[in-house]
Amino acid sequence: MIVASLLAYAVIRFGYREGDSRSEPAQVYGSNQVEIAWTVIPILIVFVLAMSTARITSAVQDQQVPKDAVNVTVIGHQWWWEFRYTDLKITTANELHVPLSTTAERKLTFLTLKSADVAHGFWVPQLAGKTDVIPNRTNRMWIDPKELGIYLGNCSEYCGTQHANMELRVVVETPEDFEKWVTQQQERAAAPESAENQRAFLSSACIACHTVSGTRALGRTGPDLTHLISRQTLAATEVPNNAATLRDWIKDPQRLKPGNKMPTIKLNDTQLDQMVAYLTTLH
Ligand code: CUA
């Protein structure tokens, strides 16, 4: 609109007037200096940008794993995240704890990404870009979290009906808090407060898929439950983790997350209560 009005104005205002000569105006060739300047300067800018991009890219890709780095194998499952701290001998799910990295004390976390089934994508926007999590292929990435807090992430590659609920959290904590968390996670499962409740759990079908360290529950297809209650959320961060949500989840896992791989196991109210009572002791 503005351009059109200015154009119309120029056509009318500077059009042919009485007394103008009908001959063509003098043809002026531009300026070599100006031509060279506006050709060379953009080339230099592109060159500088390309070089600095190449330098940063190679610095990111060639990052060596420092000795004190935290190494975690991330395994994408339909539809949850498994985190195995290979050196620390910890296995947990959906909530990744990492230490804060400061300029004075740099603490990097290296992630090795694998998939147990289909293609997923590991994406925590505030910490790093997306990295594909592909079956039969190992991808790597690293993070250098500079601020304390909880960072939310989501699977970034469509992987089936519950793709949108394949969420995760990264808990960035002080090195002291991280150490505390590690120590706590390395402990074996708490001794059962009630042998009867534990028996209810250990004689259920749950143990085919879930592990509770130190017991005969050694299943690997579902999340490790050894320190279940230390996690803030349930079902790949969908709901807060407490006795009520846990009970609802076990009673009918398909209600909260239709299509997920956890089968509904027929349990009467007493059995359900025993199961929840046992699981809530797993701090
Ligand atoms: Cu996993 Cu989308």
Short mmCIF file of C-alpha atoms and ligand atoms in Angstrom, two decimals, residues 77-79 81 118-121 155-160 162-164 166, ligand 1:
data_model
loop_
_atom_site.label_atom_id
_atom_site.label_comp_id
_atom_site.label_asym_id
_atom_site.label_seq_id
_atom_site.Cartn_x
_atom_site.Cartn_y
_atom_site.Cartn_z
CA HIS A 77 10.84 -47.38 24.91
CA GLN A 78 7.25 -47.15 23.76
CA TRP A 79 6.44 -44.85 25.70
CA TRP A 81 12.59 -43.33 28.94
CA VAL A 118 10.97 -47.91 17.22
CA ALA A 119 12.53 -44.54 16.40
CA HIS A 120 12.17 -41.89 19.10
CA GLY A 121 13.72 -38.46 19.56
CA CYS A 155 9.97 -37.43 22.51
CA SER A 156 10.38 -35.57 19.22
CA GLU A 157 9.75 -38.34 16.73
CA TYR A 158 6.32 -39.85 16.22
CA CYS A 159 6.50 -43.32 17.77
CA GLY A 160 2.92 -44.51 18.19
CA GLN A 162 1.33 -42.37 23.21
CA HIS A 163 4.11 -40.41 21.53
CA ALA A 164 2.81 -37.14 22.93
CA MET A 166 6.48 -39.82 26.18
CU1 CUA B 1 8.89 -41.88 21.47
CU2 CUA B 1 7.66 -40.36 20.13
#
